[in-house]
Short mmCIF file of C-alpha atoms and ligand atoms in Angstrom, two decimals:
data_model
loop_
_atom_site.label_atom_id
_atom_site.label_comp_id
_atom_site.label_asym_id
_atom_site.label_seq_id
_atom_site.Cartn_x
_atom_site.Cartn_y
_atom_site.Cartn_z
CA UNK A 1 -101.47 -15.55 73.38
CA UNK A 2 -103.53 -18.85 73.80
CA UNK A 3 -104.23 -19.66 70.03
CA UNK A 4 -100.25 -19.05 69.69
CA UNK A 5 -99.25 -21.22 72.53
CA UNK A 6 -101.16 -24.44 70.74
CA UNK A 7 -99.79 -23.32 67.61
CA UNK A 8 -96.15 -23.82 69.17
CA UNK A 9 -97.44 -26.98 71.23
CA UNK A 10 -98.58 -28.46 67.87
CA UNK A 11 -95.82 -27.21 65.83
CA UNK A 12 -93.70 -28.62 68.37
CA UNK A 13 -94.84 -32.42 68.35
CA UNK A 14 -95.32 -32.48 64.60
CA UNK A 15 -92.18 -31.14 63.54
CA UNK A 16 -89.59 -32.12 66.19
CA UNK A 17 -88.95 -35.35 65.08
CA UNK A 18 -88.44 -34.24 61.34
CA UNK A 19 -85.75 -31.58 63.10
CA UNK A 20 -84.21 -33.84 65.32
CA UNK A 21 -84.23 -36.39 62.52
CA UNK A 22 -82.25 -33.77 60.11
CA UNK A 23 -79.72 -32.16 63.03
CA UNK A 24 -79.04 -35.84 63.19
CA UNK A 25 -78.28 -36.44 59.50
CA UNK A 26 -75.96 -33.29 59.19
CA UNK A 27 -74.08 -34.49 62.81
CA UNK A 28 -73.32 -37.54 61.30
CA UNK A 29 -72.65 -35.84 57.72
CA UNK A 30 -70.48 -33.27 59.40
CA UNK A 31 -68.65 -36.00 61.74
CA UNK A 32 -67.51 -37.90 58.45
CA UNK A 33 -66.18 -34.52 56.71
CA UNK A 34 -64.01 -34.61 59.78
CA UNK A 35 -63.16 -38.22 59.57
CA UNK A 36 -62.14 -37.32 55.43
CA UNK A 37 -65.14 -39.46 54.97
CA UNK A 38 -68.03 -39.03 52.34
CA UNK A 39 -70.47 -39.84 54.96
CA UNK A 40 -74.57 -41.00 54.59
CA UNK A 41 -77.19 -39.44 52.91
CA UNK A 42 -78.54 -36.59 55.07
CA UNK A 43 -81.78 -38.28 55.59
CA UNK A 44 -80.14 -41.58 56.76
CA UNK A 45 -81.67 -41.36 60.19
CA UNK A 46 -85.34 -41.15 58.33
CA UNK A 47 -83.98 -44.00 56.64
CA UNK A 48 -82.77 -45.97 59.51
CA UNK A 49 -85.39 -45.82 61.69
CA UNK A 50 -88.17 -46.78 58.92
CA UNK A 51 -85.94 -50.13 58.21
CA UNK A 52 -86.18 -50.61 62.07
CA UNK A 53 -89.80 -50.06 61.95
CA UNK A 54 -90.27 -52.65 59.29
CA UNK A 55 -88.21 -55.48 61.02
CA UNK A 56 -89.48 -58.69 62.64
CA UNK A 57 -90.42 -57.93 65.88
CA UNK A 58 -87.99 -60.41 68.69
CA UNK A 59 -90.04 -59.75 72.14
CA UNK A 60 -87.38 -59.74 74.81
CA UNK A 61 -89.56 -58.64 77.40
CA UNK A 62 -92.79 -56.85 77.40
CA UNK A 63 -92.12 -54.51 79.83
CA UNK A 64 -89.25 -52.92 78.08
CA UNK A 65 -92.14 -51.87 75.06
CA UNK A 66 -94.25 -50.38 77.63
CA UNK A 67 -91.47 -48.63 79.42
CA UNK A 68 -89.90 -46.88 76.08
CA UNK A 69 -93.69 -45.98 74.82
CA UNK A 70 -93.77 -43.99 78.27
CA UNK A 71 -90.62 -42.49 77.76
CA UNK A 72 -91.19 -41.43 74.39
CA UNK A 73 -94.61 -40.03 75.91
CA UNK A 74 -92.98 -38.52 78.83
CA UNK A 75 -90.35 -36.99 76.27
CA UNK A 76 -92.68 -35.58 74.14
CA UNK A 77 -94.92 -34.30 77.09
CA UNK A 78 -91.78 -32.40 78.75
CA UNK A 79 -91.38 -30.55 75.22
CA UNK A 80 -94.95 -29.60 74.75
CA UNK A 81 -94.70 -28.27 77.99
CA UNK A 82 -91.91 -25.93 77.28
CA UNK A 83 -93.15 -24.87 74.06
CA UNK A 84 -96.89 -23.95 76.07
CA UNK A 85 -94.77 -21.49 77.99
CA UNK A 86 -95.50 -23.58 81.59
CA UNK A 87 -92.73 -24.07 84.28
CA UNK A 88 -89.03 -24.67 83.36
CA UNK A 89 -88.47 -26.77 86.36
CA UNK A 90 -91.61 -28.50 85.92
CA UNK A 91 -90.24 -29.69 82.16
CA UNK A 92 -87.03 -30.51 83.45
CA UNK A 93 -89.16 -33.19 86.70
CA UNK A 94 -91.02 -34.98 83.75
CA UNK A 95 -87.59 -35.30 81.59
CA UNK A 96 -86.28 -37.04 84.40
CA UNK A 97 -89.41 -39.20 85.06
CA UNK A 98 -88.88 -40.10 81.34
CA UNK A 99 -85.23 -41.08 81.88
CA UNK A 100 -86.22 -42.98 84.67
CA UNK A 101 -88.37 -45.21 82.25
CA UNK A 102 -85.67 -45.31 80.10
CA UNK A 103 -83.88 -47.13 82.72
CA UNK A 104 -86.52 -49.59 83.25
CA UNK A 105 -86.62 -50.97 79.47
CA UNK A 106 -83.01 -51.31 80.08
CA UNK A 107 -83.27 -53.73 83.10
CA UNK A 108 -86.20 -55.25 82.23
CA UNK A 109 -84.26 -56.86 79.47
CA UNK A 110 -81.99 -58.62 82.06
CA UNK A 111 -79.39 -58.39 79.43
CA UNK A 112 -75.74 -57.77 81.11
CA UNK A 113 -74.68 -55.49 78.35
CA UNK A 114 -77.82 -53.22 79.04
CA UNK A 115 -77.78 -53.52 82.78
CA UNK A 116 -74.84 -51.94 83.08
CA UNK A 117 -75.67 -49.50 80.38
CA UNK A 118 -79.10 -49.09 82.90
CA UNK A 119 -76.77 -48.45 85.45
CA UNK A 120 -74.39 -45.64 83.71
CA UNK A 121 -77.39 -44.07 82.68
CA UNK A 122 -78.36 -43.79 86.04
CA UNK A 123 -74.57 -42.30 87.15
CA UNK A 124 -75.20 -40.07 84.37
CA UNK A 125 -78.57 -38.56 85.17
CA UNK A 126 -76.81 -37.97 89.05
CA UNK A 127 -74.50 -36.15 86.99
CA UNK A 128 -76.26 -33.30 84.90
CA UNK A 129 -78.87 -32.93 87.68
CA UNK A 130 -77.27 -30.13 89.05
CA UNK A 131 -76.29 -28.37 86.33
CA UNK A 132 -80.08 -28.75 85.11
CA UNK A 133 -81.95 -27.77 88.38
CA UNK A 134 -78.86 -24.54 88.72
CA UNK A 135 -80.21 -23.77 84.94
CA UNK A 136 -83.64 -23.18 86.63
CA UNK A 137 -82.68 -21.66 89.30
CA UNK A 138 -80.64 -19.20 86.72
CA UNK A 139 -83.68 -18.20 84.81
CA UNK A 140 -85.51 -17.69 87.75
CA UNK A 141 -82.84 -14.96 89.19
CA UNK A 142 -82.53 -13.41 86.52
CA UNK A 143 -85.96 -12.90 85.12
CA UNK A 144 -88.01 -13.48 88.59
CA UNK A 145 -90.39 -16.30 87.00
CA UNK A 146 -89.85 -20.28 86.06
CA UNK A 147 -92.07 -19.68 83.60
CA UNK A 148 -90.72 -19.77 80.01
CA UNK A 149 -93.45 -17.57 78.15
CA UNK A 150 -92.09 -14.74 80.14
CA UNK A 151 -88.45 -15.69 79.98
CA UNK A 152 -88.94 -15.58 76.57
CA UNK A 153 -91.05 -12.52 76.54
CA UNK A 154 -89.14 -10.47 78.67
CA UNK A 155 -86.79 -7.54 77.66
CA UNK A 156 -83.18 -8.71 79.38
CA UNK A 157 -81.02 -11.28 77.04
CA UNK A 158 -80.38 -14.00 79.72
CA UNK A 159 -77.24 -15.00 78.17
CA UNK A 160 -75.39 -11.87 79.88
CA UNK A 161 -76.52 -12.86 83.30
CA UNK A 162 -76.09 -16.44 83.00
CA UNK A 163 -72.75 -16.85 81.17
CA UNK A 164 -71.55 -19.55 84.25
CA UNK A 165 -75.15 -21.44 83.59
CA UNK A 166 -74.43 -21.61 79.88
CA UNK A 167 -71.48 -22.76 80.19
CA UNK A 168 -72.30 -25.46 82.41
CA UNK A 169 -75.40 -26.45 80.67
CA UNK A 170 -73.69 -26.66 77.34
CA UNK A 171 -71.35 -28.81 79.05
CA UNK A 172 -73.83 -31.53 80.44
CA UNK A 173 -75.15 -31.21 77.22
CA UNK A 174 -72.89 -33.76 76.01
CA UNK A 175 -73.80 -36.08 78.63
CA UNK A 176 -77.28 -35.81 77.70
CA UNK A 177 -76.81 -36.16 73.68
CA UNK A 178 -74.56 -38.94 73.98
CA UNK A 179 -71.51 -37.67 72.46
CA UNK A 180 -68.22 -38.92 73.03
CA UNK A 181 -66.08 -38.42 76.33
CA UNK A 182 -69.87 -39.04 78.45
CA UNK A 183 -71.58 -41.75 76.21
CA UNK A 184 -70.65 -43.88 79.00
CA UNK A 185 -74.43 -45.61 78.68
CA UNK A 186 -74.70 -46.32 75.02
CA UNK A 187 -71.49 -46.44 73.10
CA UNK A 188 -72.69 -45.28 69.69
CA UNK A 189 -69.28 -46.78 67.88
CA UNK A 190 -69.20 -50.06 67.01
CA UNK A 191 -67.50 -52.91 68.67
CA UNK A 192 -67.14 -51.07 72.04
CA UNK A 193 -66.80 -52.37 75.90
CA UNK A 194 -70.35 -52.54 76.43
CA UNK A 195 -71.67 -53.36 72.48
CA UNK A 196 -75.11 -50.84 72.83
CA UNK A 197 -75.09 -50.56 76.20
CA UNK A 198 -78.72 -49.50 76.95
CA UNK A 199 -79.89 -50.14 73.74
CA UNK A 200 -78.21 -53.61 73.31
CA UNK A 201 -81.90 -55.86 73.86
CA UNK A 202 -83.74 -53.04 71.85
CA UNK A 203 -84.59 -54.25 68.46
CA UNK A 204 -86.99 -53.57 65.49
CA UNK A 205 -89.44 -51.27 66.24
CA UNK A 206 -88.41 -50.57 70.19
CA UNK A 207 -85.07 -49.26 69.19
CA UNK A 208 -87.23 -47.05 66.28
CA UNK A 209 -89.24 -46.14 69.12
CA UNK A 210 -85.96 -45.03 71.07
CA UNK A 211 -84.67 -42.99 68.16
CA UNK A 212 -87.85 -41.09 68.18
CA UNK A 213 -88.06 -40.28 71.61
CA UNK A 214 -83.83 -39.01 70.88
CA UNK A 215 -85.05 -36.50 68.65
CA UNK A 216 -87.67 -34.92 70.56
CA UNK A 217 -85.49 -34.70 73.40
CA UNK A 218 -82.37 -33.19 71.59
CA UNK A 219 -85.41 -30.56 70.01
CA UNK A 220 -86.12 -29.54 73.18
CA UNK A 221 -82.21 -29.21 74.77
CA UNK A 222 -81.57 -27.35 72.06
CA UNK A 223 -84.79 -25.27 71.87
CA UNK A 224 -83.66 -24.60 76.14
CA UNK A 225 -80.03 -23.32 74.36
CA UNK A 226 -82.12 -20.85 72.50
CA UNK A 227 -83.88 -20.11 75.60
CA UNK A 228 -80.67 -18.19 76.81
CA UNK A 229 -80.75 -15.85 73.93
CA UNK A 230 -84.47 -15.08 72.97
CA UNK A 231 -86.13 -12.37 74.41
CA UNK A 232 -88.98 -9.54 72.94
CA UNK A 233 -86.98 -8.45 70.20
CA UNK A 234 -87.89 -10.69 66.79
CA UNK A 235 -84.60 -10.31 65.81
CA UNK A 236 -83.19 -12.80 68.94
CA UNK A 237 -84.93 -15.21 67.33
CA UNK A 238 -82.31 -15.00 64.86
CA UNK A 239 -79.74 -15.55 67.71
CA UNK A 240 -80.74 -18.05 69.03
CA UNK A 241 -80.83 -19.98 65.97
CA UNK A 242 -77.59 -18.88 65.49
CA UNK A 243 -76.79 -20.11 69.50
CA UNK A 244 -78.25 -23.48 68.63
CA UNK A 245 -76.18 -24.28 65.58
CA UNK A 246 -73.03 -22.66 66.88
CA UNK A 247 -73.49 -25.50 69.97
CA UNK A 248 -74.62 -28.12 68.09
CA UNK A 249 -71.28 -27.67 66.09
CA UNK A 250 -69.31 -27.61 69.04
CA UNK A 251 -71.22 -30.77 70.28
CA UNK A 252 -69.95 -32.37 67.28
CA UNK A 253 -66.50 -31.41 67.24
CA UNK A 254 -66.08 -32.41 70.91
CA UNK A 255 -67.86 -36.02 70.22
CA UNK A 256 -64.87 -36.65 66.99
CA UNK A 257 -62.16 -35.15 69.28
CA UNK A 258 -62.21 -37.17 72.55
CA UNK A 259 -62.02 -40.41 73.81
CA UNK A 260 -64.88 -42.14 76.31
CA UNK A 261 -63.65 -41.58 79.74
CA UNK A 262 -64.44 -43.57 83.11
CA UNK A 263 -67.80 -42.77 84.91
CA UNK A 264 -66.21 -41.40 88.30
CA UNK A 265 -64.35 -38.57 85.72
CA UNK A 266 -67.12 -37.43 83.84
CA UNK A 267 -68.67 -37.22 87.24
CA UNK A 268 -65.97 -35.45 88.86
CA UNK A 269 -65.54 -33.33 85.69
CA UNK A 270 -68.78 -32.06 86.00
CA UNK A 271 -69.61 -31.49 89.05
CA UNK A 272 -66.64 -29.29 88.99
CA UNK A 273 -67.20 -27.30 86.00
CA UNK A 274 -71.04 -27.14 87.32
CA UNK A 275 -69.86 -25.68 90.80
CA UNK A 276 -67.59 -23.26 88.97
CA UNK A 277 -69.31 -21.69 86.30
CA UNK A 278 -73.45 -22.04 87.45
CA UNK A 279 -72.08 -21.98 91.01
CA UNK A 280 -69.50 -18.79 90.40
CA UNK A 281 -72.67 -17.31 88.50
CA UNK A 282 -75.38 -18.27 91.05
CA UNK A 283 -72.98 -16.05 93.58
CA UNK A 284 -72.83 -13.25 91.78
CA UNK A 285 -76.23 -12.74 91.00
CA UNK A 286 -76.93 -12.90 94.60
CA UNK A 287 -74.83 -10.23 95.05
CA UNK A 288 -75.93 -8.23 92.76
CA UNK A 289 -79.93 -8.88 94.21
CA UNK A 290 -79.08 -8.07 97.58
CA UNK A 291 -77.08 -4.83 96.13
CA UNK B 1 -89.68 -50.88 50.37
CA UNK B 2 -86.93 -49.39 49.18
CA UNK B 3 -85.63 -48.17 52.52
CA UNK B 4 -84.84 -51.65 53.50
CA UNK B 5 -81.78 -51.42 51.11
CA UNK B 6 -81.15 -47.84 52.43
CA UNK B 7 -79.75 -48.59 55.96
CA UNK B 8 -78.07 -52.32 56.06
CA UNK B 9 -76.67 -52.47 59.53
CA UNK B 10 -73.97 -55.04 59.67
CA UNK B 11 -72.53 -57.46 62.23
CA UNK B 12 -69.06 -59.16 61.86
CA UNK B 13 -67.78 -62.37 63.33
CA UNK B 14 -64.24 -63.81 62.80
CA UNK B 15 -65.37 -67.78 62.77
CA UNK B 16 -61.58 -69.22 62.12
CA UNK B 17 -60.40 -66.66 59.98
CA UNK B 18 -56.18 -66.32 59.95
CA UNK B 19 -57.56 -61.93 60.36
CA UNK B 20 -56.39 -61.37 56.74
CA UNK B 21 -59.87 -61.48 55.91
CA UNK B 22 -61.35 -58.99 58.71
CA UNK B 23 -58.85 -56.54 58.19
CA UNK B 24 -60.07 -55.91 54.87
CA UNK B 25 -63.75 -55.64 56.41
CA UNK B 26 -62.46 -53.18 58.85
CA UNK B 27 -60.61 -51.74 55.72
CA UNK B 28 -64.34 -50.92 54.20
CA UNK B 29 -64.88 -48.14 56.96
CA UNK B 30 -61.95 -46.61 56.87
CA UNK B 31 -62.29 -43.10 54.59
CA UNK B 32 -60.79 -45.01 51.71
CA UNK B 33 -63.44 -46.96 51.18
CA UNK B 34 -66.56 -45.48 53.70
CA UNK B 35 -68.99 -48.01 53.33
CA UNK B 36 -71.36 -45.38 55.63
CA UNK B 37 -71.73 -43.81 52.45
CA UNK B 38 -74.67 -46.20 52.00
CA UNK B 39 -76.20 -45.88 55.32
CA UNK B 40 -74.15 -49.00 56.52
CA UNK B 41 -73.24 -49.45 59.89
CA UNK B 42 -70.71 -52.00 61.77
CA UNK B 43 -73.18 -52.80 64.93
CA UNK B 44 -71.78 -55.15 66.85
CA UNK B 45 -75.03 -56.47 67.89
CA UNK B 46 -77.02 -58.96 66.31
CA UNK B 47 -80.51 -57.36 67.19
CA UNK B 48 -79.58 -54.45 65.47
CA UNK B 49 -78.06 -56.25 62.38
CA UNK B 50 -79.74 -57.06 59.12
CA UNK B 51 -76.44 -58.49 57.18
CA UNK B 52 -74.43 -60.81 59.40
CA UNK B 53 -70.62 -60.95 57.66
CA UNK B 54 -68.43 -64.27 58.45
CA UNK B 55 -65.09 -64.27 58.27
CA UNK B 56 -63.13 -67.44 58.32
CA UNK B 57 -64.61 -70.83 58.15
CA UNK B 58 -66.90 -72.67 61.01
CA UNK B 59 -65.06 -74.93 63.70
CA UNK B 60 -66.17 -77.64 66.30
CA UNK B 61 -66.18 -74.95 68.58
CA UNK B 62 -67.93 -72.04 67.26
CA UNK B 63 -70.89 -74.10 65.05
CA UNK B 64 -73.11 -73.09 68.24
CA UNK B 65 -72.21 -69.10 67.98
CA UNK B 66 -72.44 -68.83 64.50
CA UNK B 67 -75.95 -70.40 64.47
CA UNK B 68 -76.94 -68.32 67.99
CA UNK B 69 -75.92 -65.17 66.65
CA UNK B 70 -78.11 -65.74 63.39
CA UNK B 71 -81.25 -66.74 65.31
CA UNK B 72 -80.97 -63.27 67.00
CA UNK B 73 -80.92 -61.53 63.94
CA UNK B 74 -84.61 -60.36 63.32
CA UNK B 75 -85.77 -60.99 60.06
CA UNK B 76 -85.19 -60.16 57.08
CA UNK B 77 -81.39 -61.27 57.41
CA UNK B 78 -78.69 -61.75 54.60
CA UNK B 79 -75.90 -63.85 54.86
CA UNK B 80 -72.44 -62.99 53.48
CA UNK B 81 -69.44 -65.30 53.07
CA UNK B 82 -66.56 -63.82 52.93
CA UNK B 83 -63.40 -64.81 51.74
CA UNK B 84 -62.58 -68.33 50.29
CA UNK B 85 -62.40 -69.94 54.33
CA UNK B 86 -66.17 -68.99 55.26
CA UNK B 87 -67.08 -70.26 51.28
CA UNK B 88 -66.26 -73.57 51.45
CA UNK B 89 -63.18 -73.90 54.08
CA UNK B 90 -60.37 -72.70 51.72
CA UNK B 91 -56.60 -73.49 52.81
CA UNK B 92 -57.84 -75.11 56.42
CA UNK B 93 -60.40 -77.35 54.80
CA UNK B 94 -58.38 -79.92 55.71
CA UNK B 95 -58.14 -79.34 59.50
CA UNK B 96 -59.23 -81.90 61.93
CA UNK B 97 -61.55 -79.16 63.49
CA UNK B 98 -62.90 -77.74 60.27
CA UNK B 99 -66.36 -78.39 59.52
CA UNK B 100 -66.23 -76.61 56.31
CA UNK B 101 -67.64 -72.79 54.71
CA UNK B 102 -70.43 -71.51 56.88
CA UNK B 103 -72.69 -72.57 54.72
CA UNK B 104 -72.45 -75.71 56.76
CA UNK B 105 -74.11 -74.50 59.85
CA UNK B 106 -76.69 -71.66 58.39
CA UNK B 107 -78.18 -70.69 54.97
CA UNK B 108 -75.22 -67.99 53.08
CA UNK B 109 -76.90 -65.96 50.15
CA UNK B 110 -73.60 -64.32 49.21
CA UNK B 111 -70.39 -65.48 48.68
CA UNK B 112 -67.66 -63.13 48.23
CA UNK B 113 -64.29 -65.62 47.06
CA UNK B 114 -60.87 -64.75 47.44
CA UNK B 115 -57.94 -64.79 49.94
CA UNK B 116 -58.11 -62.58 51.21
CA UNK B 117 -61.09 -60.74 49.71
CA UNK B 118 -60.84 -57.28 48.25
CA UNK B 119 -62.49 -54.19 50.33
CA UNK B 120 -64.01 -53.62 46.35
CA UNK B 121 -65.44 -57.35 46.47
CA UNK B 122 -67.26 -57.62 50.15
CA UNK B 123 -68.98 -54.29 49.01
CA UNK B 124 -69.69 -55.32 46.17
CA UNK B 125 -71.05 -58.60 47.93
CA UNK B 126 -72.76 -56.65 50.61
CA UNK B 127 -74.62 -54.70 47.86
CA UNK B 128 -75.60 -57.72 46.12
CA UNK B 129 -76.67 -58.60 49.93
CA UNK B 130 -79.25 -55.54 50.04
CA UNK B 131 -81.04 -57.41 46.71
CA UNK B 132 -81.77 -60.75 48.84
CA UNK B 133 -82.39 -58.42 52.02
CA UNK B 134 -85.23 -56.74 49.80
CA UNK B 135 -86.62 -59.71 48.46
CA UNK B 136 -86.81 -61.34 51.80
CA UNK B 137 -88.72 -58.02 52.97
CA UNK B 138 -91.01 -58.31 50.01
CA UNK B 139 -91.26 -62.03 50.78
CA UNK B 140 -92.30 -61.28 54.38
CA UNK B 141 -95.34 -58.75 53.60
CA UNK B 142 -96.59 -62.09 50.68
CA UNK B 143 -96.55 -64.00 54.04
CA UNK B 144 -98.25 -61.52 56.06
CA UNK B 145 -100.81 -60.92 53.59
CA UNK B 146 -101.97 -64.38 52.62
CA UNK B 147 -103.27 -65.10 56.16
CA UNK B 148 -105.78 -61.91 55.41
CA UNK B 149 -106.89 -62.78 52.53
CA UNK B 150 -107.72 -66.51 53.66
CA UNK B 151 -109.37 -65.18 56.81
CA UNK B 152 -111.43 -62.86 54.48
CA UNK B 153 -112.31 -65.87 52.40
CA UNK B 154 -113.39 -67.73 55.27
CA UNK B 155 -115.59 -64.91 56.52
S1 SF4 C 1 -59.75 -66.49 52.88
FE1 SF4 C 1 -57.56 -66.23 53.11
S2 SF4 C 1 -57.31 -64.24 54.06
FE2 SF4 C 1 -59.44 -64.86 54.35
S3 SF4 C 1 -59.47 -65.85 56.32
FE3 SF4 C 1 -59.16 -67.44 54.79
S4 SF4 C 1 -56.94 -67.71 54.67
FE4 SF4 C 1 -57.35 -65.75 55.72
#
């Protein structure tokens, strides 16, 4: 159980950028079939990010290096930690912790355009909060431990417990990839209200560095997606594969469908939606304990 | 080396353009033409950028923000003139508040001519841009290297 617990841990910070990486290259492949575009190369973001890593380095502050190291480190720590099977909530603590930094190479740039992409970032993480700590709470009702080597171990298939907590997961998902109606923090069109918004005094090798940390984190929110559909059988696996495509998709087609709204919407939105599905879901499985 | 000329992220400005000119650079991402077929980008942002596109020619009032926005372009950076204004001034040479083609205020390494220019020609100029852009990279690692060597030398 040990020896494959590394294995995963290892696996897991080797491979999740090349993943990451390549679920990026077919988003944006797959967003410009749906524009009636050709579209990049698939490996474009393997491309973009070595560029970056080769350009002159502008030093706008040398805080904002240190800060994004530690959130890539913090990033990468909060997946290693889910793939060694430790506490859910736990992971979730040091992805906020790593947020948090991300926020700090944002102001330390003193850059309007990033300050107030510091502070939508900030609106944003009060956001999903919920609907991350009612995820927890979810697995933890349902399979009696925050611990993901035996939610992923056990015998029940989460996802028929915790349809409301899917839902509402999936849905702050988009807040936390960036995609369109929530990318309130970094506009990833060009020529938008707020130009990069966080990312607008990250150059060179920082933004490279930022890209990075991206993948590992989209790795993991996807590999927590899986999460709801793996259990002992091998063959859930296969599921939650299936899960993890079938919502990247959806990601996708959501982010080339919709317009950026305000900040106090996407909060409102989501609360709501968070307080109706998780919440609805949370309710019933109390029910059902007591019972 | 080669990945330099992979992923050219460009930045627009409109210096005193009459817009014919930046419509057809907006025309090149449209699906018509999808310059993101070639890992290009429109950033927006001049840290980001490695090919900074000028529209229009350069005025008493915008020398300063043509030449700012190029200093925050991290190196390598190509330059592309586009259309006949930002080559040499074209039909408002004449203008009291002309100063001229862009060329005036910061080094251009491609000019793309006509009024307006083709979608066809600023690719086409942007993709003889990625040739300077790698021989500016290639320049930079010469640079790097020499110090090395000298040091070694030395030692
Ligand atoms: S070259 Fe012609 S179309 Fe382009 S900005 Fe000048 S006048 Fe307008």
């Amino acid at each position: 159980m040990n020896t494959y617990r590394i294995i995963s841990v290892v696996a897991y910070i080797i491979l999740a950028p090349f993943i990451g990486g390549l679920l990026e290259g077919f988003d944006r492949k797959i967003s410009a079939r749906m524009q009636r575009r050709v579209g990049p190369p698939l490996l474009q973001p393997f491309y973009d990010v070595i560029k970056l890593w080769k350009k002159q380095i502008i030093v706008v502050s040398r805080a904002q290096a240190f800060a994004l190291i530690t959130y890539l480190a913090l990033i990468v720590l909060t997946g290693a930690m889910f793939f060694a099977g430790t506490d859910i909530l736990m992971c979730f603590f040091v992805m906020s912790t790593g947020a948090t930094f991300l926020y700090f190479a944002a102001v330390a740039a003193s850059s309007p355009y990033s300050t107030i992409g510091a502070n939508r970032e900030l609106i944003q993480m009060m956001t999903y909060e919920p609907a991350v700590l009612l995820a927890c709470v979810g697995f933890y009702l349902a399979e009696g431990s925050f611990n993901v080597a035996d939610i992923a171990t056990s015998n029940k298939l989460d996802i028929l417990y915790l349809p409301g907590f899917f839902v509402a997961f999936v849905f702050i998902l988009t807040i936390k990839m960036r995609k369109s109606p929530f990318d309130t923090s970094t506009s990833h069109h060009m020529h938008q209200e707020l130009v990069k918004g966080l990312t607008t005094e990250m150059g060179s090798r920082n933004l490279a560095v930022f890209q990075i940390a991206e993948w590992y984190e989209n790795v993991f929110l996807m590999a927590v997606v899986g999460l709801y559909f793996i259990n002992s059988n091998p063959y859930s696996i296969i599921a939650g594969v299936v899960a993890i495509l079938a919502v990247y998709f959806l990601e996708i087609l959501i982010d080339n469908t919709s317009a950026r709204v305000k900040w106090e919407l996407m909060l409102k939105i989501t609360w709501i939606v968070t307080f109706f599905s998780a919440g609805v879901n949370l309710l019933v499985l109390m029910l059902i304990r007591l019972g | 080396m080669a990945n330099i000329k992979r992923s050219p992220w460009l930045l627009h400005y409109d210096g005193s353009s009459c817009n014919g000119c930046d419509i057809e650079v907006l025309a090149c991402l449209t699906p018509m033409y999808d310059v993101e077929r070639f890992g290009i980008i429109n950033t927006g942002n001049p840290k980001h950028a490695d090919i900074f596109l000028v529209t229009g020619s350069v005025n008493a009032q915008n020398e300063s923000v043509v030449r700012q926005i190029y200093e925050q372009m991290p190196e390598p950076k190509v330059v592309v003139a586009i259309g006949i204004c930002a080559n040499n001034g074209g039909i408002f040479r004449e203008c009291y508040n002309i100063k001229g083609g862009v060329d005036t205020v910061i080094p251009v390494d491609v000019y793309v001519p006509g009024c307006a220019a083709r979608p066809e020609a600023i690719i086409d100029g942007v993709v003889k841009g990625l040739g300077v852009l790698a021989e500016k990279r290639a320049a930079m690692d010469v640079k790097e290297a020499i110090p090395t060597n000298t040091a070694k030398e030395e030692a």
